[in-house]
Amino acid sequence: MLRIAGNKLGARGFTSPFLKPAGLTLRSYSSSAKQMTVREALNSALDEEMSADHNVFLMGEEVGEYQGAYKVSKGLMQKFGPQRVVDTPITEAGFTGIGVGAAFYGLRPVVEFMTFNFAMQAMDHIINSAAKTNYMSSGNINVPIVFRGPNGAAAGVGAQHSQCYAAWYGSCPGLKVLVPYSSEDARGLLKAAIRDPDPVVFLENELLYGEAFPVSAEVFDSGFCIPIGKAKIEREGKHVTITSFSKMVGFSLKAAEILAKDGIDAEVINLRSIRPLDRTTINASVRKTNRLVTVEEGFPQHGVGAEICTSIVEDSFGYLDAPVERIAGADVPMPYAANLERMALPQVEDIVRAAKRACYRSLPAAATA
């Protein structure tokens, strides 16, 4: 393996600028500040579930000796050995197929992709094998497997490393699709995913791995688990509903703080799950606020926001006092240049403007064009 300037290169020939050096010790789970990074949350969930069930094992590129491209699997190979933390060749189609076969046999694989952009190599196994086998076997074969890794845009990595796959996987029957935002989400949802009898696509965000969130004592409990398919109201409000997931939840919360200064009380919903989608919570919120803004990093056409809009039109159209506003990434491949990349991704100010339009606090976008 090559080394450049003291940093070990990943299997793909690059290393992320957002990684902590491998020699650094991560923050203790029991710190007095009661905070935990998303990376620590994922690591602790894997550790505890592998300790509790010997059928659970981790596989992927550099998850063992290198302790993960993003250090999520730090210390796991040393604890569980190379038979349960398996370094694989650079062949997503190969090791994903092995993982699905292991799940058929009754094991519980956790397959890590260095990025979900590379999971496109394994779509046949994820969709045609994992997602459909329970149905095609009349319920006789369960496929308890988790596909996890970073999803969506990072920073300056170009179009082939910056796609959000939430809508892709969310459209496929047989899969469950989870999108954690906070450390609580990451820990509780990953535990639920590993315990689930069905295939779960677990879409993390590279830029959130090192972000620390306050967590309650309940989250540190080894039995802590978040139900799949249940959204969380991160901030209650009465004037406009904002739905978002992954990194966009943080952007939506910042937007809500700005809106509050102008007298707009925004309710922010962290979806947590794309499939199943918590339509009940979303519709109940819109029936209270009478307005909706959807936020996502992915492409606008056939997106998660489009599905949410359809749900509201079907179930709560009569409660709307304004047109639904959709905030999404630009309908272009992700630019590499930093200034263009920022323009292609939703920003806090975009959410603020959309919420103000929904509340008739500004001119419609068409009027200002």
Coordinates of C-alpha atoms in Angstrom, one line a residue:
M1 CA 0.0 0.0 0.0
L2 CA 1.4 3.4 -1.0
R3 CA 2.1 6.1 1.5
I4 CA 2.3 9.8 0.6
A5 CA 3.3 12.5 3.1
G6 CA 2.8 10.0 5.9
N7 CA -0.9 9.3 5.0
K8 CA -2.0 5.9 3.9
L9 CA -3.9 6.0 0.6
G10 CA -7.2 4.2 0.4
A11 CA -7.9 1.3 -1.9
R12 CA -9.2 3.8 -4.5
G13 CA -6.0 5.7 -4.5
F14 CA -7.2 8.7 -2.4
T15 CA -7.9 9.6 1.2
S16 CA -10.5 12.0 2.5
P17 CA -9.3 15.3 4.0
F18 CA -12.0 15.0 6.6
L19 CA -10.5 11.9 8.3
K20 CA -8.7 12.0 11.6
P21 CA -5.3 10.4 11.5
A22 CA -5.4 6.8 12.3
G23 CA -3.3 7.1 15.4
L24 CA -5.7 9.5 17.2
T25 CA -8.0 8.2 19.8
L26 CA -11.7 9.0 19.3
R27 CA -13.7 10.7 21.9
S28 CA -14.7 8.5 24.8
Y29 CA -18.4 7.4 24.7
S30 CA -18.8 8.2 28.4
S31 CA -17.4 11.8 28.3
S32 CA -18.9 14.1 30.9
A33 CA -20.2 16.3 28.1
K34 CA -22.5 13.5 27.0
Q35 CA -21.5 14.0 23.4
M36 CA -20.7 11.5 20.7
T37 CA -19.6 11.9 17.1
V38 CA -21.5 10.1 14.3
R39 CA -18.4 8.0 13.7
E40 CA -18.3 6.9 17.3
A41 CA -22.0 6.2 17.2
L42 CA -21.7 3.9 14.2
N43 CA -18.6 2.2 15.6
S44 CA -20.2 1.5 19.0
A45 CA -23.3 0.1 17.3
L46 CA -21.3 -2.3 15.2
D47 CA -19.2 -3.3 18.3
E48 CA -22.2 -4.0 20.4
E49 CA -24.2 -5.9 17.8
M50 CA -21.2 -8.0 16.8
S51 CA -20.7 -8.8 20.5
A52 CA -24.3 -9.7 21.0
D53 CA -24.7 -11.9 17.9
H54 CA -21.9 -14.0 16.4
N55 CA -23.7 -14.2 13.1
V56 CA -23.1 -10.5 12.6
F57 CA -19.9 -9.7 10.6
L58 CA -18.5 -6.7 8.7
M59 CA -17.0 -6.9 5.2
G60 CA -15.7 -4.3 2.7
E61 CA -12.6 -2.6 1.3
E62 CA -10.1 -1.7 4.1
V63 CA -12.5 -2.3 7.0
G64 CA -10.0 -4.4 8.8
E65 CA -6.3 -3.6 8.9
Y66 CA -6.8 0.0 7.8
Q67 CA -9.8 0.3 10.2
G68 CA -12.1 1.7 7.6
A69 CA -11.7 4.4 5.0
Y70 CA -13.5 6.8 7.4
K71 CA -12.4 4.9 10.6
V72 CA -15.9 3.7 11.4
S73 CA -14.6 0.2 12.0
K74 CA -11.7 1.4 14.2
G75 CA -10.6 -1.4 16.6
L76 CA -13.1 -4.0 15.4
M77 CA -10.7 -6.3 13.6
Q78 CA -8.4 -6.3 16.7
K79 CA -11.4 -7.3 18.8
F80 CA -13.2 -9.8 16.6
G81 CA -10.5 -11.0 14.2
P82 CA -10.2 -11.2 10.4
Q83 CA -13.0 -13.8 10.0
R84 CA -15.6 -11.4 11.3
V85 CA -14.1 -8.1 10.0
V86 CA -13.2 -9.1 6.4
D87 CA -11.0 -7.0 4.1
T88 CA -12.2 -7.6 0.6
P89 CA -10.7 -7.0 -2.9
I90 CA -11.8 -3.9 -4.8
T91 CA -14.8 -5.6 -6.3
E92 CA -18.2 -4.4 -5.1
A93 CA -20.0 -6.9 -7.3
G94 CA -18.0 -9.7 -5.8
F95 CA -18.1 -9.0 -2.1
T96 CA -21.7 -7.8 -2.2
G97 CA -22.7 -11.1 -3.9
I98 CA -20.8 -13.0 -1.2
G99 CA -22.6 -11.0 1.5
V100 CA -26.0 -11.7 0.0
G101 CA -25.2 -15.4 -0.2
A102 CA -24.1 -15.3 3.5
A103 CA -27.4 -13.7 4.4
F104 CA -29.3 -16.5 2.6
Y105 CA -27.4 -18.9 4.8
G106 CA -28.5 -17.2 8.0
L107 CA -25.6 -14.9 8.8
R108 CA -26.0 -11.2 9.2
P109 CA -23.5 -9.4 7.0
V110 CA -22.8 -5.6 7.2
V111 CA -21.4 -4.7 3.8
E112 CA -19.5 -1.4 3.8
F113 CA -19.1 0.6 0.6
M114 CA -16.3 3.2 0.5
T115 CA -19.0 5.3 -1.1
F116 CA -22.4 4.4 -2.4
N117 CA -21.4 5.7 -5.8
F118 CA -19.3 2.5 -6.1
A119 CA -22.3 0.4 -5.0
M120 CA -23.6 0.9 -8.6
Q121 CA -21.3 -2.0 -9.4
A122 CA -23.4 -4.2 -7.1
M123 CA -26.9 -3.1 -7.9
D124 CA -27.9 -6.5 -9.3
H125 CA -27.1 -8.2 -6.0
I126 CA -28.8 -5.4 -4.0
I127 CA -31.9 -5.2 -6.0
N128 CA -32.4 -8.5 -7.9
S129 CA -31.1 -10.8 -5.1
A130 CA -31.4 -9.1 -1.7
A131 CA -34.5 -7.0 -2.2
K132 CA -36.6 -9.6 -4.1
T133 CA -35.8 -13.0 -2.6
N134 CA -38.2 -12.9 0.4
Y135 CA -41.1 -12.2 -2.0
M136 CA -40.0 -14.7 -4.6
S137 CA -39.6 -17.4 -2.0
S138 CA -43.1 -16.8 -0.6
G139 CA -41.5 -15.5 2.6
N140 CA -39.4 -18.6 3.2
I141 CA -36.0 -16.9 2.8
N142 CA -35.1 -13.8 4.8
V143 CA -32.1 -11.7 3.8
P144 CA -30.8 -10.0 6.9
I145 CA -28.1 -7.8 5.4
V146 CA -27.1 -4.2 5.8
F147 CA -25.5 -2.2 3.0
R148 CA -23.9 0.9 4.5
G149 CA -21.4 3.7 3.7
P150 CA -21.3 7.4 2.8
N151 CA -23.9 8.8 0.4
G152 CA -24.4 12.1 -1.3
A153 CA -22.0 15.0 -1.8
A154 CA -18.7 15.3 0.2
A155 CA -16.5 18.2 -0.8
G156 CA -14.6 18.6 -4.1
V157 CA -14.8 15.0 -5.2
G158 CA -16.6 15.5 -8.5
A159 CA -19.7 14.0 -10.1
Q160 CA -18.8 10.3 -9.8
H161 CA -18.5 10.6 -6.0
S162 CA -21.3 13.0 -5.1
Q163 CA -24.7 11.4 -5.9
C164 CA -27.5 10.9 -3.4
Y165 CA -29.1 7.5 -3.8
A166 CA -32.0 7.9 -1.3
A167 CA -34.7 8.2 -4.1
W168 CA -33.1 5.3 -6.1
Y169 CA -33.2 2.8 -3.3
G170 CA -36.4 4.2 -1.9
S171 CA -38.3 3.3 -5.0
C172 CA -37.5 -0.4 -4.7
P173 CA -39.9 -2.8 -2.9
G174 CA -38.1 -5.2 -0.6
L175 CA -35.6 -2.7 0.7
K176 CA -35.6 -0.5 3.8
V177 CA -33.7 2.7 3.4
L178 CA -32.4 4.6 6.4
V179 CA -30.8 8.1 6.5
P180 CA -29.3 9.1 9.8
Y181 CA -28.5 12.7 10.7
S182 CA -27.4 12.8 14.3
S183 CA -25.3 10.5 16.5
E184 CA -28.6 9.3 18.1
D185 CA -29.9 8.4 14.6
A186 CA -26.7 6.7 13.6
R187 CA -26.5 4.5 16.7
G188 CA -30.1 3.7 17.1
L189 CA -30.9 3.1 13.4
L190 CA -27.8 1.0 12.7
K191 CA -28.7 -1.3 15.6
A192 CA -32.2 -1.6 14.2
A193 CA -30.9 -2.3 10.7
I194 CA -28.6 -5.1 11.8
R195 CA -31.4 -6.7 13.8
D196 CA -33.9 -6.4 11.0
P197 CA -34.7 -9.6 9.0
D198 CA -34.8 -7.7 5.7
P199 CA -32.2 -6.0 3.6
V200 CA -31.5 -2.4 4.7
V201 CA -29.7 0.3 2.8
F202 CA -28.0 2.6 5.3
L203 CA -27.0 5.9 3.8
E204 CA -24.5 7.9 5.9
N205 CA -22.9 11.2 5.1
E206 CA -19.2 11.7 5.0
L207 CA -19.3 15.3 6.2
L208 CA -21.2 14.2 9.4
Y209 CA -18.8 11.5 10.5
G210 CA -16.7 13.8 12.7
E211 CA -19.6 16.0 13.9
A212 CA -20.5 15.6 17.6
F213 CA -24.0 15.7 18.9
P214 CA -25.3 15.8 22.4
V215 CA -26.9 12.5 23.4
S216 CA -28.9 11.3 26.4
A217 CA -28.0 8.5 28.7
E218 CA -30.6 6.4 27.0
V219 CA -28.6 6.5 23.7
F220 CA -25.6 5.0 25.4
D221 CA -27.6 2.0 26.6
S222 CA -26.7 -1.2 24.7
G223 CA -30.4 -1.9 24.2
F224 CA -31.1 1.4 22.6
C225 CA -32.8 1.1 19.2
I226 CA -34.8 3.5 17.0
P227 CA -37.9 2.0 15.2
I228 CA -37.5 1.8 11.4
G229 CA -40.0 4.0 9.6
K230 CA -40.5 6.6 12.3
A231 CA -39.6 10.3 11.6
K232 CA -38.5 12.6 14.4
I233 CA -39.8 16.2 14.9
E234 CA -36.5 17.9 15.6
R235 CA -38.2 21.3 16.1
E236 CA -41.8 22.0 16.7
G237 CA -43.5 24.9 14.9
K238 CA -46.8 26.2 13.7
H239 CA -46.3 28.2 10.5
V240 CA -44.5 25.9 8.0
T241 CA -43.3 22.3 7.9
I242 CA -39.8 21.6 6.6
T243 CA -39.0 17.9 5.8
S244 CA -35.3 16.9 5.3
F245 CA -32.9 14.1 5.9
S246 CA -29.2 13.5 6.5
K247 CA -27.0 16.6 6.4
M248 CA -29.9 18.7 5.2
V249 CA -31.6 18.4 8.7
G250 CA -28.8 20.6 10.1
F251 CA -29.3 23.1 7.3
S252 CA -33.1 23.1 8.0
L253 CA -32.6 23.7 11.7
K254 CA -30.3 26.6 10.9
A255 CA -32.9 28.0 8.5
A256 CA -35.6 27.6 11.2
E257 CA -33.5 29.8 13.6
I258 CA -33.2 32.5 10.9
L259 CA -36.9 32.3 10.2
A260 CA -37.8 32.6 13.9
K261 CA -36.2 36.1 13.9
D262 CA -38.7 37.1 11.3
G263 CA -41.6 35.7 13.3
I264 CA -41.9 32.4 11.2
D265 CA -42.2 29.4 13.4
A266 CA -40.9 26.4 11.4
E267 CA -41.5 22.8 12.3
V268 CA -38.5 20.6 11.2
I269 CA -39.0 16.9 10.5
N270 CA -36.0 14.6 10.3
L271 CA -37.3 11.8 8.1
R272 CA -34.7 9.2 9.3
S273 CA -36.3 6.6 7.0
I274 CA -37.0 7.0 3.3
R275 CA -38.6 3.6 2.9
P276 CA -40.8 3.1 4.8
L277 CA -41.7 6.8 4.7
D278 CA -43.5 8.2 7.8
R279 CA -46.4 9.7 5.9
T280 CA -48.5 9.9 9.1
T281 CA -46.1 12.3 10.9
I282 CA -45.6 14.4 7.7
N283 CA -49.3 14.7 7.0
A284 CA -50.1 15.5 10.6
S285 CA -47.5 18.3 10.6
V286 CA -48.8 19.8 7.4
R287 CA -52.4 19.7 8.6
K288 CA -51.1 21.8 11.6
T289 CA -48.9 24.3 9.7
N290 CA -50.8 24.3 6.3
R291 CA -47.5 24.7 4.5
L292 CA -44.7 22.5 3.3
V293 CA -41.0 22.8 2.2
T294 CA -39.1 19.6 1.3
V295 CA -35.3 19.6 1.3
E296 CA -32.9 17.1 -0.1
E297 CA -29.5 17.0 -1.8
G298 CA -30.6 14.7 -4.6
F299 CA -31.8 15.5 -8.0
P300 CA -35.3 17.1 -8.2
Q301 CA -36.9 14.8 -10.7
H302 CA -38.4 11.7 -9.1
G303 CA -36.9 12.7 -5.8
V304 CA -37.8 12.1 -2.2
G305 CA -39.4 15.5 -2.0
A306 CA -41.6 14.7 -5.0
E307 CA -42.9 11.6 -3.2
I308 CA -43.7 13.6 -0.1
C309 CA -45.5 16.2 -2.2
T310 CA -47.6 13.5 -3.7
S311 CA -48.5 12.1 -0.3
I312 CA -49.6 15.6 0.8
V313 CA -51.7 16.1 -2.3
E314 CA -53.3 12.7 -1.9
D315 CA -54.0 12.9 1.8
S316 CA -54.0 16.6 2.9
F317 CA -54.5 18.8 -0.1
G318 CA -57.4 20.6 1.5
Y319 CA -55.2 21.7 4.4
L320 CA -52.6 23.5 2.2
D321 CA -52.7 27.4 2.3
A322 CA -49.8 27.7 -0.2
P323 CA -48.1 25.8 -2.9
V324 CA -45.6 23.2 -1.8
E325 CA -41.9 24.3 -2.1
R326 CA -39.3 21.8 -3.1
I327 CA -35.6 22.4 -2.4
A328 CA -33.2 19.9 -4.1
G329 CA -29.8 19.7 -5.8
A330 CA -29.4 21.2 -9.2
D331 CA -30.4 18.9 -12.1
V332 CA -26.8 18.5 -13.3
P333 CA -23.8 16.2 -12.6
M334 CA -22.0 17.6 -9.5
P335 CA -19.3 20.2 -10.5
Y336 CA -15.8 19.8 -9.2
A337 CA -15.1 23.5 -8.7
A338 CA -15.9 24.6 -5.2
N339 CA -18.0 27.7 -6.2
L340 CA -20.1 25.7 -8.7
E341 CA -20.5 22.8 -6.2
R342 CA -21.9 25.2 -3.7
M343 CA -24.4 26.5 -6.3
A344 CA -25.4 22.9 -7.2
L345 CA -26.3 22.0 -3.6
P346 CA -29.1 23.4 -1.3
Q347 CA -28.0 26.1 1.1
V348 CA -29.5 27.4 4.3
E349 CA -30.6 30.6 2.5
D350 CA -32.4 28.6 -0.1
I351 CA -34.5 27.0 2.6
V352 CA -35.2 30.4 4.2
R353 CA -36.4 31.9 1.0
A354 CA -38.6 28.9 0.2
A355 CA -40.2 29.0 3.7
K356 CA -40.8 32.8 3.3
R357 CA -42.5 32.3 -0.1
A358 CA -44.7 29.6 1.5
C359 CA -45.7 32.0 4.2
Y360 CA -46.2 34.9 1.7
R361 CA -43.4 36.9 3.3
S362 CA -41.7 37.5 0.0
L363 CA -42.4 37.6 -3.8
P364 CA -42.7 34.2 -5.6
A365 CA -39.6 33.0 -7.4
A366 CA -41.2 33.6 -10.8
A367 CA -41.9 37.2 -10.0
T368 CA -38.2 38.0 -9.1
A369 CA -36.7 36.1 -12.1

